[in-house]
CSV table of C-alpha atoms in Angstrom, one decimal:
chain,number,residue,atom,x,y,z
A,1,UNK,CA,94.4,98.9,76.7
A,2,UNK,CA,90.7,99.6,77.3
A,3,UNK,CA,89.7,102.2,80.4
A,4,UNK,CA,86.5,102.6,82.2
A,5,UNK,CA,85.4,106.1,83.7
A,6,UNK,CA,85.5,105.6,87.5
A,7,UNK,CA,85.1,109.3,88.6
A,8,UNK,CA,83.3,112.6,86.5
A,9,UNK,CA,83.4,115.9,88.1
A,10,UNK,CA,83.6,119.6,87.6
A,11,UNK,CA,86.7,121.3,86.2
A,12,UNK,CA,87.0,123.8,89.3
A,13,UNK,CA,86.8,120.6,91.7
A,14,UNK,CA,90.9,119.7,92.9
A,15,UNK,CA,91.5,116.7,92.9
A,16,UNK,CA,94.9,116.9,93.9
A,17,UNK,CA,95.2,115.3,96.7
A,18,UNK,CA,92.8,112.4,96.2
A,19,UNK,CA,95.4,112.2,93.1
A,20,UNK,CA,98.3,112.0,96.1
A,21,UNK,CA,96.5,109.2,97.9
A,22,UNK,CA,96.2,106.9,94.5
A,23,UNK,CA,99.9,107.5,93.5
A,24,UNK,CA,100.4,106.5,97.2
A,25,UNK,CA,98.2,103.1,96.7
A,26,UNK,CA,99.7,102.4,93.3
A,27,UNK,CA,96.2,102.3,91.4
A,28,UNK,CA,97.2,103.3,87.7
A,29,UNK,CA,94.7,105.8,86.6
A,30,UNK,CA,95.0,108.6,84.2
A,31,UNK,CA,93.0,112.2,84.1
A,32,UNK,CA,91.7,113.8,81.3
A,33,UNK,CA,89.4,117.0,80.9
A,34,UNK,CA,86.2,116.4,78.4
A,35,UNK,CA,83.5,119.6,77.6
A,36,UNK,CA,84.4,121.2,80.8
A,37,UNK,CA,84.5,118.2,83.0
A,38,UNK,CA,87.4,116.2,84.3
A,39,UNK,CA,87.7,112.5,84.0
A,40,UNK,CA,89.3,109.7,86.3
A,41,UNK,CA,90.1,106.8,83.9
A,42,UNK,CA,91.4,103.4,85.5
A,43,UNK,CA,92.0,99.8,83.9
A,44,UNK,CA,89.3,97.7,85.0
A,45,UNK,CA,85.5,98.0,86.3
A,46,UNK,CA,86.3,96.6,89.8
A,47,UNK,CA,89.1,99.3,90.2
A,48,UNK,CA,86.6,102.0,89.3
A,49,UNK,CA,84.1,101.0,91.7
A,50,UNK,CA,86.7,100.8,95.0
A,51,UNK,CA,88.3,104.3,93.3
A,52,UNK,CA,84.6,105.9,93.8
A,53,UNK,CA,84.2,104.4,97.4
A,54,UNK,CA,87.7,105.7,98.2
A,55,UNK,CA,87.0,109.0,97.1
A,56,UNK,CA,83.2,109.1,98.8
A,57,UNK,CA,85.0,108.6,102.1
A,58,UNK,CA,88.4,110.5,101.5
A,59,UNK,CA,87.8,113.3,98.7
A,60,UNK,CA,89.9,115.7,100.0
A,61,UNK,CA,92.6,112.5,100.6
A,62,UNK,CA,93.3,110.2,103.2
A,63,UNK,CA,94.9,111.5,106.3
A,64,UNK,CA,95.8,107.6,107.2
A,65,UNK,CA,97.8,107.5,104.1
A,66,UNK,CA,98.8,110.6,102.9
A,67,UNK,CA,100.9,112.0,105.7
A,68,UNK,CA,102.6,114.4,103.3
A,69,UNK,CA,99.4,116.3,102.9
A,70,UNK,CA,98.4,116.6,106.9
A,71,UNK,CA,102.2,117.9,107.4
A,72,UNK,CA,101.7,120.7,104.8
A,73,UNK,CA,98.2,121.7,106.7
A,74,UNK,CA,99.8,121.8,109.7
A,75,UNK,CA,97.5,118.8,111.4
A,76,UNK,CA,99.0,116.1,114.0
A,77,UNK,CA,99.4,113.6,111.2
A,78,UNK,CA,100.1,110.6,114.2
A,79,UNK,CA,97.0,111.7,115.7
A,80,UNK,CA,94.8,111.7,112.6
A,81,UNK,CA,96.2,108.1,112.2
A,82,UNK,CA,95.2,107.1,115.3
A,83,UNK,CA,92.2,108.2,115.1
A,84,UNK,CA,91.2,106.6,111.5
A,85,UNK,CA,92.9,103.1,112.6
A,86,UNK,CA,91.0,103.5,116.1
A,87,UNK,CA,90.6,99.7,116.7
A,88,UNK,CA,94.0,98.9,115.6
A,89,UNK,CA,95.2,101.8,118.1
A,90,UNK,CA,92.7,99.9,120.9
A,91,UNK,CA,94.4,96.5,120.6
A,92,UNK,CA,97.9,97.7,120.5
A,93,UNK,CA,97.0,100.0,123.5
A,94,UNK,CA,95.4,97.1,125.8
A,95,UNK,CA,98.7,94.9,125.2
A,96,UNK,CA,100.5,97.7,126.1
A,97,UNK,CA,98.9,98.1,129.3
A,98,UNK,CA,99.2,93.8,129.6
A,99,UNK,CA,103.2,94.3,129.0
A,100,UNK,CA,103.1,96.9,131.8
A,101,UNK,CA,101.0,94.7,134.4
A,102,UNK,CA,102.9,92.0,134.0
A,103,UNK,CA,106.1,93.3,133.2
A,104,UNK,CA,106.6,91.9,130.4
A,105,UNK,CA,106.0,88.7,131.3
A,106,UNK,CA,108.0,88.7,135.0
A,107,UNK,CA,105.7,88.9,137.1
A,108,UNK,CA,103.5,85.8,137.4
A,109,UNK,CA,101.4,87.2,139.8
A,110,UNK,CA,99.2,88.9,137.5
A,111,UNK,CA,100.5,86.8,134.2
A,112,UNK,CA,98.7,83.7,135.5
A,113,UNK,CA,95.4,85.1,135.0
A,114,UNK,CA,96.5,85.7,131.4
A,115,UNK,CA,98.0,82.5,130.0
A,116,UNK,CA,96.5,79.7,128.4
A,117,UNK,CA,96.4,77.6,131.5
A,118,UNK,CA,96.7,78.9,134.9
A,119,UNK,CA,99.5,77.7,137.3
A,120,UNK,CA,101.3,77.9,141.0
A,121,UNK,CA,105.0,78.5,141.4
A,122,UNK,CA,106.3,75.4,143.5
A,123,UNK,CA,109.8,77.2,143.2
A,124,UNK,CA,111.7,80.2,141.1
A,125,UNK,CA,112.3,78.3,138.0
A,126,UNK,CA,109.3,75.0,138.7
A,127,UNK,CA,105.3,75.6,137.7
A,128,UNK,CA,102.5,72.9,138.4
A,129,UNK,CA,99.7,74.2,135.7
A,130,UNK,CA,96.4,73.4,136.5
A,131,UNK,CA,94.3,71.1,134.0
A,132,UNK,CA,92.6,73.5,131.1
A,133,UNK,CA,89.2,71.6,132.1
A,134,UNK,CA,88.9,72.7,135.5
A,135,UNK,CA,89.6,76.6,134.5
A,136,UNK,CA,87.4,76.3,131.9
A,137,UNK,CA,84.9,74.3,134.2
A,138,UNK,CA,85.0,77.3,136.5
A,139,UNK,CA,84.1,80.0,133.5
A,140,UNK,CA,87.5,81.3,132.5
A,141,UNK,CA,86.8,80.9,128.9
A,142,UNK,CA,89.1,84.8,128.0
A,143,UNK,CA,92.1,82.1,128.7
A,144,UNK,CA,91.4,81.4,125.0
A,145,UNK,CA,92.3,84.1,123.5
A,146,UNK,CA,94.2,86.2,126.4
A,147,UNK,CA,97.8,85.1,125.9
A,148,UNK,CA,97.6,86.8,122.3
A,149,UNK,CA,98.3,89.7,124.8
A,150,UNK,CA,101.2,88.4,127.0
A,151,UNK,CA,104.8,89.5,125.4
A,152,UNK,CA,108.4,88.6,126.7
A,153,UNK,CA,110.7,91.4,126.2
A,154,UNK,CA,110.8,94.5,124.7
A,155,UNK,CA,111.7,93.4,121.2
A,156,UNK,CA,109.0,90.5,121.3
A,157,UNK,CA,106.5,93.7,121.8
A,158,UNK,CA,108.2,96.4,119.9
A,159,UNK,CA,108.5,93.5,116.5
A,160,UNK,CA,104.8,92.4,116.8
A,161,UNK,CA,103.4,95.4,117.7
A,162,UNK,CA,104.9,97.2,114.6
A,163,UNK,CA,103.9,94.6,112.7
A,164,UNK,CA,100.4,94.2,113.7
A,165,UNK,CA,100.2,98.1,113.5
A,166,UNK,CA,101.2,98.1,109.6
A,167,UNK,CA,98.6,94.4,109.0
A,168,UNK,CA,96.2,96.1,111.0
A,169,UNK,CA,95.2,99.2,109.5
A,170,UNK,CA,95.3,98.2,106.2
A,171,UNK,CA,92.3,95.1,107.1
A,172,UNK,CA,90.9,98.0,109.5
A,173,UNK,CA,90.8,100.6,106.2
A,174,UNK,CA,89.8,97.7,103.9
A,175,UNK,CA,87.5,95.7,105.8
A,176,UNK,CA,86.5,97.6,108.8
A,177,UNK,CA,87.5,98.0,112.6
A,178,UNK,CA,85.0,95.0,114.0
A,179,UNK,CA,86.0,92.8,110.8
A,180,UNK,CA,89.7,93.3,112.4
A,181,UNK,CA,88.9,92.7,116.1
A,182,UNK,CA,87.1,89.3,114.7
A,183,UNK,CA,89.7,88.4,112.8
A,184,UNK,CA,92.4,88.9,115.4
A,185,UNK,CA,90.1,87.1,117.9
A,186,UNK,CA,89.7,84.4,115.8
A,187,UNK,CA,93.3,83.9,115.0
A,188,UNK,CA,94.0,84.3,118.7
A,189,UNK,CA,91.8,81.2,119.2
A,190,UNK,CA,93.3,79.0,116.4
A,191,UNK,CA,97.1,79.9,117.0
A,192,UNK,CA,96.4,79.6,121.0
A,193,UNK,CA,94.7,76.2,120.6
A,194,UNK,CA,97.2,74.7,118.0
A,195,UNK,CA,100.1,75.5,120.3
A,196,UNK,CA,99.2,74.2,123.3
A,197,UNK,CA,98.4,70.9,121.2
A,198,UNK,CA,101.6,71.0,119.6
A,199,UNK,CA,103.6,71.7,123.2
A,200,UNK,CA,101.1,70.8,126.1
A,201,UNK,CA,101.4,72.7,129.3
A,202,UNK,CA,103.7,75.5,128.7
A,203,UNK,CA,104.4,79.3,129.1
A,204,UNK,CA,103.7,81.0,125.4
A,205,UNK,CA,102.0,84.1,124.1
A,206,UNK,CA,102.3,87.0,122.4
A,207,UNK,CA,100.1,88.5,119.0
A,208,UNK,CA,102.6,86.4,116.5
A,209,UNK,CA,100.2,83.8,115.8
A,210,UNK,CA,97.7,86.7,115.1
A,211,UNK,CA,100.1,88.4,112.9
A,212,UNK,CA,100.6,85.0,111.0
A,213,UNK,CA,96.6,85.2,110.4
A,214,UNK,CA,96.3,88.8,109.2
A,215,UNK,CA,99.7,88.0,107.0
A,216,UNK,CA,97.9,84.7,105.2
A,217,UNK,CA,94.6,87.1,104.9
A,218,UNK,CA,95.9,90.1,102.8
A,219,UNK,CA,98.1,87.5,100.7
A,220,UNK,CA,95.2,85.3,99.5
A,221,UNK,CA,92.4,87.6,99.7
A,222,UNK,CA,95.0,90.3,97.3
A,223,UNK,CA,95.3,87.2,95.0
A,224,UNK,CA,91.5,86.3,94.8
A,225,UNK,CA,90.4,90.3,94.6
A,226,UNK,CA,93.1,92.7,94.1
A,227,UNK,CA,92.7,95.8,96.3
A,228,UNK,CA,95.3,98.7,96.7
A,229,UNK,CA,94.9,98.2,100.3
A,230,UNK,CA,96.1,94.7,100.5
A,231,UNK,CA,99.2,95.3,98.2
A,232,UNK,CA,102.0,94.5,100.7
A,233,UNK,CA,105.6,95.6,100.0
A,234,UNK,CA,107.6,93.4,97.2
A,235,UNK,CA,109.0,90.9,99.6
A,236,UNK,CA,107.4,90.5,102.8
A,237,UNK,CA,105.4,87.9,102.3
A,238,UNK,CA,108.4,86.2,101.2
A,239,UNK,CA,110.6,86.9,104.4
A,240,UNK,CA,107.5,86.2,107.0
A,241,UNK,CA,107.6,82.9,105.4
A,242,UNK,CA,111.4,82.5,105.3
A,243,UNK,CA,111.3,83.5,109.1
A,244,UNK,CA,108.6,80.7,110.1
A,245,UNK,CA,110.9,78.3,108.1
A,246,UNK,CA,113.7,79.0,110.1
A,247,UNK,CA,111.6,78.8,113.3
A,248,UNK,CA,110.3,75.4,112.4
A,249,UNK,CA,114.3,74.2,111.9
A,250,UNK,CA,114.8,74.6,114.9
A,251,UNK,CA,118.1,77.1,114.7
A,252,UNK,CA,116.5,79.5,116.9
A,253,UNK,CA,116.3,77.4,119.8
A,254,UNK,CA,119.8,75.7,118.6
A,255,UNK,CA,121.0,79.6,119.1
A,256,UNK,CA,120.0,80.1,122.6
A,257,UNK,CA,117.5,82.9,121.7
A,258,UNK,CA,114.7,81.1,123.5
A,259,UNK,CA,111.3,78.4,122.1
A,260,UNK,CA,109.7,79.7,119.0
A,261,UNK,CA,105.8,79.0,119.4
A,262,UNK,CA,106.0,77.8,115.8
A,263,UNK,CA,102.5,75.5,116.5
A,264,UNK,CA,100.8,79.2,116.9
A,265,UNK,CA,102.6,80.8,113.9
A,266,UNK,CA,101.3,77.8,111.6
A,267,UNK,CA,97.9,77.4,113.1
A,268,UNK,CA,97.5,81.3,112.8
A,269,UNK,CA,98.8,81.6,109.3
A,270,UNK,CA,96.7,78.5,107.8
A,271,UNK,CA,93.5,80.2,109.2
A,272,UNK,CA,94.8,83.4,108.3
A,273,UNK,CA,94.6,81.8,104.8
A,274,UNK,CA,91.0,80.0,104.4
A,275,UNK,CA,89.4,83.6,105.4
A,276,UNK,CA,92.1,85.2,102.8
A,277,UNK,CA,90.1,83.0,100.5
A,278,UNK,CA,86.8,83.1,101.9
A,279,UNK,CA,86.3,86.8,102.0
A,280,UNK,CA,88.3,87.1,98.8
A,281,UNK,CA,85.8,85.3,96.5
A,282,UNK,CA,82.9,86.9,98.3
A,283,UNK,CA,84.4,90.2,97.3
A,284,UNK,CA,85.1,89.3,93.4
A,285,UNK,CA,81.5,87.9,93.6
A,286,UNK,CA,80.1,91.2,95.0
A,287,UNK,CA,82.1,93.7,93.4
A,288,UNK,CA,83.5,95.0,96.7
């Protein structure tokens, strides 16, 4: 199998723990030491150039990934994470807040400036939404995206905001913190939009529709341009789309566990997708 020389330096340089962080990523790579020097070998040309970016930002290792490393140094390895996925933190942190404001989606008081469409209460369990035009007309365009924010329950939070944290980071690492805020905006849009023309005038929300769009993003974009940051666990692609399946059946609702915005998790993942595959063959095209 042929090589290609991704990284030359000085015997006396350690590269120990940039070593850690590519064992971590699963990038095959081999050292060797040549007149004095010490050699960073990988399979392919693309691989060498993202294996010298990586260790231009991270040379001592990255504190995102390799938590081992910030344990034995004594630093706040949460902290250091937080701090490196900063606008993955900010998103998570604002629906947070959301959950808290509106109790998680009890209190309709402050949740009806928040969902898709506004409405009044005629009685405990009866809304009358008001017509998306005349919001709209009257410059409430955040409606758009803002239900991407609303969650009902703690496990609807806790579930998608674990998952967006693990999705996140990895496009935030990869791709950049505004590349991730655009992204989730955009998918916001596009799973928002598509439910509310699959099920009209209804109470939905929550950042599953987004999750479905950063899922569909590091799938195709992995397959058109292979990056260790995009390599998801064996079998989670697979389950994500056994899950939606399940949704679309119709057994949830059959089960009494509530309405699945499946309309949102199709819209989100189909988008999720096209700029997989967009951004993808800009990449192999580039290099990057």
């Amino acid at each position: 199998m042929s090589v290609v020389e991704a990284i030359r330096l000085p015997a006396a340089v350690d590269l120990g723990e940039f070593v850690t962080l590519l064992r971590r990523l699963n990038v095959p790579f081999r050292v060797s030491e040549e007149s004095g020097e010490q050699v960073l070998w990988v399979p392919n040309a693309q691989l060498a150039e993202q294996v010298r970016t990586l260790y231009e930002r991270y040379p001592q290792g990255d504190p995102q990934l390799s938590v081992q490393a910030e344990r034995r140094r004594g630093g706040p390895g949460l902290l250091e994470q937080l701090k490196l996925s900063w606008m993955t933190t900010a998103v998570l942190l604002v629906t947070c807040i959301v959950a808290a404001v509106t109790l998680l989606g009890t209190y309709p008081e402050t949740m009806r400036w928040l969902t898709f469409q506004d409405f009044r209460m005629v009685s405990e369990d009866q809304l009358v939404f008001v017509p998306l035009s005349e919001t709209l007309a009257s410059g409430q365009w955040w409606r758009l995206f803002s239900p991407m924010l609303l969650h009902f329950g703690w496990l609807h939070l806790a579930m998608n905001g674990m998952w967006y944290w693990e999705l996140g980071r990895r496009i935030e690492y990869r791709q950049g913190a505004w590349m991730l805020l655009g992204l989730s905006l955009g998918f916001g849009l596009i799973s928002n939009v598509v439910q509310f023309g699959v099920s009209g005038s209804s109470l939905f929300g929550g950042l599953s529709g987004v999750l479905y769009g950063l899922l569909g993003h590091c799938w195709i974009f992995q397959r058109m341009a292979p990056t260790p940051a995009y390599q998801l666990p064996k079998g989670v692609v697979a389950m994500m789309l056994i899950w939606l399946l399940v949704c679309l059946s119709g057994v949830i609702d059959l089960l009494g566990f509530g309405s699945i915005a499946n309309g949102a998790h199709v819209g989100g993942l189909v988008a999720g997708c096209l700029s997989g595959l967009i951004g993808g063959l800009l990449a192999r095209r580039t290099g990057h």
